[in-house]
Amino acid sequence: MELIVSTVKGLTENLLQKQTTDYDQVIEKLFSEVSGLEDFPKIPNPQLEECAIQLWNWAVTKNVGTTISKNLKAKVRHVACSLLYCCEPENPTEGVIRKQILMASKTGRTWLDCKNPQMADNFLRLAVKSLETLYAQLTSRGDGAADITSSKGDVEKDLLRILSCQAESALIQGNNHDAVVYMQRCRDMLQRLPKDTSYLSIMCYNFGIDTYNLKKFEESTFWLSQSYEIGKMNVKYAPGFEVQAKVLRLLASVYLEWDCQRFQEKALNAVSLANKEFTSASGLYLKIRILVRCGASDDHIGAGLNEMLESKVSLEVCLSTVKLLMSEDREVLAFDYLKRVCQHFESSPDLGTALVLHIELLLQKGRELLAKQKIEDIITGHYTGKQLTPQALTRLHIMLWDKASKHFEAKNYSEALQWYNYSLSFFKAGQTEPNSAKLQRNRASCFLMLKQLEKAKEAIKEAERCDPGSIFTQFSVYKIAVQENNVEKAVEAVNVMGRLSKSPSASEDGLLVSENAASNLLSLAAQIALENEQQETAMKALGSLCENSKDESQVLTALRCLVRLVLSTIEKSREEMRNVDMEVLLPYLKMALQKVSHQSRLTAEKRTEEANWFRKIAWNSALQCESCPDRMRDFFVLSYQLSQLCPPDRTLLMGQKTCLLMAAAASLELCRKSPHSGQTEDLTQALEHIQICWEVWKTLKASGSFPKDPTDTLLLLYEFEARAKLNDPKVETVLESVLELEHLEAKVLETIAALAMEPPAHYPLLCKKALRVALSLHRKQPQADLARCRKCVHSLIKLSLPSGVSEVEARVLEEVGDYYEEALSVIAAAPDDFPEMETLWLLTRAWNTGVLLYSLAQYPEAERWCGLAMSFTRHLGSLQESYETKMSGLYTEILDRLDRAKKNLIMEE
């Protein structure tokens, strides 16, 4: 016990410290410590009693504001009260008992407020027990009869409060029987405590509300009846007629909701009694509601309606009653009553609300002619000093527009226009506001459907005056332009719509026009143009949509449509215009690539579908650009980039490889056709495509074998050409890679040789190397292609022995001599097939070399080359005799000179 006392004292001191802020932990510890005190014998302890008083007072100071929660306050009071009872002496004084009663009853009340009736019950029982002890003490006294009577009265008053709390606790726990028992004891005490009549009546009323909310209608009617009956017990101390009427109205409502037919009389009696106690609009309305729900006759309901008008209820209540009658199919009564209401409130400024409701009800029942008559009466009144309130006028406008909209949807355009014109009648001439602009646009739409273009233009002109910055107005301008087939005007409107869509502005109903709504208008504009076979205008609208919409899915749809339109234009265009149209297609495909790449909302399947669709378009477009290499390259590159957005498989990789090969080939072709300032960039781009293609090709080869695929050869040829023209030193490495090819063909080397010398490339040594290997390959064939051998030899001689030189190295002469020997062997193999002009070229080139050497006094070499040239004369055919005659003179002179030179050499020796 001492440990508990020490702990409680320490925690109490901690809690009472002003700087303490973590009340929660301290209170929870106190609550935990005190929870087991019931098991200890009651021992008076001044320290614990002092802690109890301190904690109680501390909790009282926290009642103001929200320093701690209700639950924590309940726990502090719980601790304080438990400590006080723990210290209870064997014969407590009146003061101690009164403290116990106060603390136990208030602790129980606090737990009830926390919706914890089980906790509350413990303290409420303690409070009752202490009250009984106090009452016994007071009764046992023999002196001071007046004081004892007063004290007994206080005890009874406290007991009534505690019993009412016990009733509340029982009700919360669903124990209605116990609650009734407790409340009956309280009611019996009212004879001695009349001032608590209002308290008990209101408590029963609250019980009635609680049980009604739980749909416990029988219990609810009991408690509400109790509330009313308790209130009648003492008129002086009752809650008042207004509260009593409120109780009866709720009682009637409970009967109505519980079972209208079964409790019809009780419901009507309750509401009638309520209206006698205190007449109110809600009571009169409830009576009508009950009569209608119970299927009362028109006469009975009419009497209730008369009572309502005689009681001078507000116009709002009367109109609510009219709506009630209409909802319950009492149409005749409703219209008759509404007519009387309008007469009754004729001088009221709010009469317009009733008139508008009358029109609304007429329209609901399909009585349009009568509704139109009422509207025309209101229009007349509007211009003769009987204007509607702004709220009523707004409501009327909504109805008129709604009716017009429904007629428009049903394609009754004349009727729609009439309803819009009714609305227009309430606008002043020259009035400028967004609603006026919207109304004019709607009228213009009707005129357009009625083919009244001039009137439509007038309406739109007025709309522009009222709200010039509206995208909807520009859309109407566009529709008119399309109907007039005015392409220029339509395109201008689309441009304005595009600008307006970038900066959302206030719309006619005061809300912001969303970017999505603006994009939808542009999409609709394209659709309208297509329906009117105005393809150019449609493309402009779709283009604007693509530029301005942030809805990437919508943009992709628009791009598909644009691409189809461009392709249809290409199909119909003349051959010379196709390149121009293809150029139009390119930016749309580039935009598609960008959108598909960055579209986060697309599913993987949808992304693949979109990418594949545009990829195929790019591929097919590339194939149609054979005469324009740069455009062909761009389309192939786009096709490759789009394919990267699809899941890779063997077929797709093959397509990627082809795209990159074709793109590189197109770049090289562009450089061959017309050398230009951007040639270096084109060649570099070609190299990039080649390098990527190598990677794709490696991946493909890893997936299987491709025995006859020429990709390796093509990539090496393209790379050689690009590097050669860029003067890249790696060109020699490329040639080595070519020579390492497993199935190298001579024609590949012949192509390499040609590329090595194609300007701006100039690699004669690489060219000769390639030609020599090519010649070797030709000679190794079972049946050599002599024509191609001859061409190789020709090129080798030409490269090694260029014309116009003034001297020739011995090494070169030896090399060229070998080539001549090769030429002679080719001639010998097929003398009849060797072209005479080729023989003449060989002869001439050898003879000229001999002459050059002769002029340089290199007589032995001169004799050799001239002799070589003479050996070709026998292969000349018809030209043989002519050339032998011309050459023999000089050849004889060379031989003489050579003899003299030899003799001089001997003499010198």
mmCIF file with all atom_site columns, C-alpha atoms in Angstrom, residues 53 67 97 125-126 199 225 291 315 334 348 405 494 529 653 699 714 731 764 777 867 895 897:
data_model
loop_
_atom_site.group_PDB
_atom_site.id
_atom_site.type_symbol
_atom_site.label_atom_id
_atom_site.label_alt_id
_atom_site.label_comp_id
_atom_site.label_asym_id
_atom_site.label_entity_id
_atom_site.label_seq_id
_atom_site.pdbx_PDB_ins_code
_atom_site.Cartn_x
_atom_site.Cartn_y
_atom_site.Cartn_z
_atom_site.occupancy
_atom_site.B_iso_or_equiv
_atom_site.pdbx_formal_charge
_atom_site.auth_seq_id
_atom_site.auth_comp_id
_atom_site.auth_asym_id
_atom_site.auth_atom_id
_atom_site.pdbx_PDB_model_num
ATOM 1  C CA . ILE A 1 53  ? -8.781  16.600  -3.828   1.00 0.00 ? 53  ILE A CA 1
ATOM 2  C CA . THR A 1 67  ? -6.336  21.587  -22.954  1.00 0.00 ? 67  THR A CA 1
ATOM 3  C CA . ILE A 1 97  ? -20.251 11.792  1.993    1.00 0.00 ? 97  ILE A CA 1
ATOM 4  C CA . ARG A 1 125 ? -24.055 3.211   -8.206   1.00 0.00 ? 125 ARG A CA 1
ATOM 5  C CA . LEU A 1 126 ? -21.470 4.579   -5.756   1.00 0.00 ? 126 LEU A CA 1
ATOM 6  C CA . TYR A 1 199 ? -35.220 18.881  -17.255  1.00 0.00 ? 199 TYR A CA 1
ATOM 7  C CA . SER A 1 225 ? -45.020 10.633  -25.334  1.00 0.00 ? 225 SER A CA 1
ATOM 8  C CA . LEU A 1 291 ? -52.741 13.613  -44.972  1.00 0.00 ? 291 LEU A CA 1
ATOM 9  C CA . LEU A 1 315 ? -44.293 31.776  -49.602  1.00 0.00 ? 315 LEU A CA 1
ATOM 10 C CA . ALA A 1 334 ? -51.276 21.360  -56.511  1.00 0.00 ? 334 ALA A CA 1
ATOM 11 C CA . SER A 1 348 ? -44.966 40.137  -52.605  1.00 0.00 ? 348 SER A CA 1
ATOM 12 C CA . SER A 1 405 ? -31.462 22.028  -75.467  1.00 0.00 ? 405 SER A CA 1
ATOM 13 C CA . VAL A 1 494 ? -8.895  27.538  -86.035  1.00 0.00 ? 494 VAL A CA 1
ATOM 14 C CA . ALA A 1 529 ? -14.673 19.849  -91.770  1.00 0.00 ? 529 ALA A CA 1
ATOM 15 C CA . LEU A 1 653 ? 15.277  -6.843  -85.129  1.00 0.00 ? 653 LEU A CA 1
ATOM 16 C CA . THR A 1 699 ? 22.162  -9.597  -81.407  1.00 0.00 ? 699 THR A CA 1
ATOM 17 C CA . LEU A 1 714 ? 27.071  -4.340  -96.917  1.00 0.00 ? 714 LEU A CA 1
ATOM 18 C CA . VAL A 1 731 ? 39.536  3.006   -93.427  1.00 0.00 ? 731 VAL A CA 1
ATOM 19 C CA . PRO A 1 764 ? 45.305  4.634   -104.570 1.00 0.00 ? 764 PRO A CA 1
ATOM 20 C CA . LEU A 1 777 ? 40.244  -14.317 -106.840 1.00 0.00 ? 777 LEU A CA 1
ATOM 21 C CA . GLY A 1 867 ? 59.592  -4.045  -127.397 1.00 0.00 ? 867 GLY A CA 1
ATOM 22 C CA . LEU A 1 895 ? 68.083  -0.073  -130.889 1.00 0.00 ? 895 LEU A CA 1
ATOM 23 C CA . ARG A 1 897 ? 71.260  4.228   -129.760 1.00 0.00 ? 897 ARG A CA 1
#
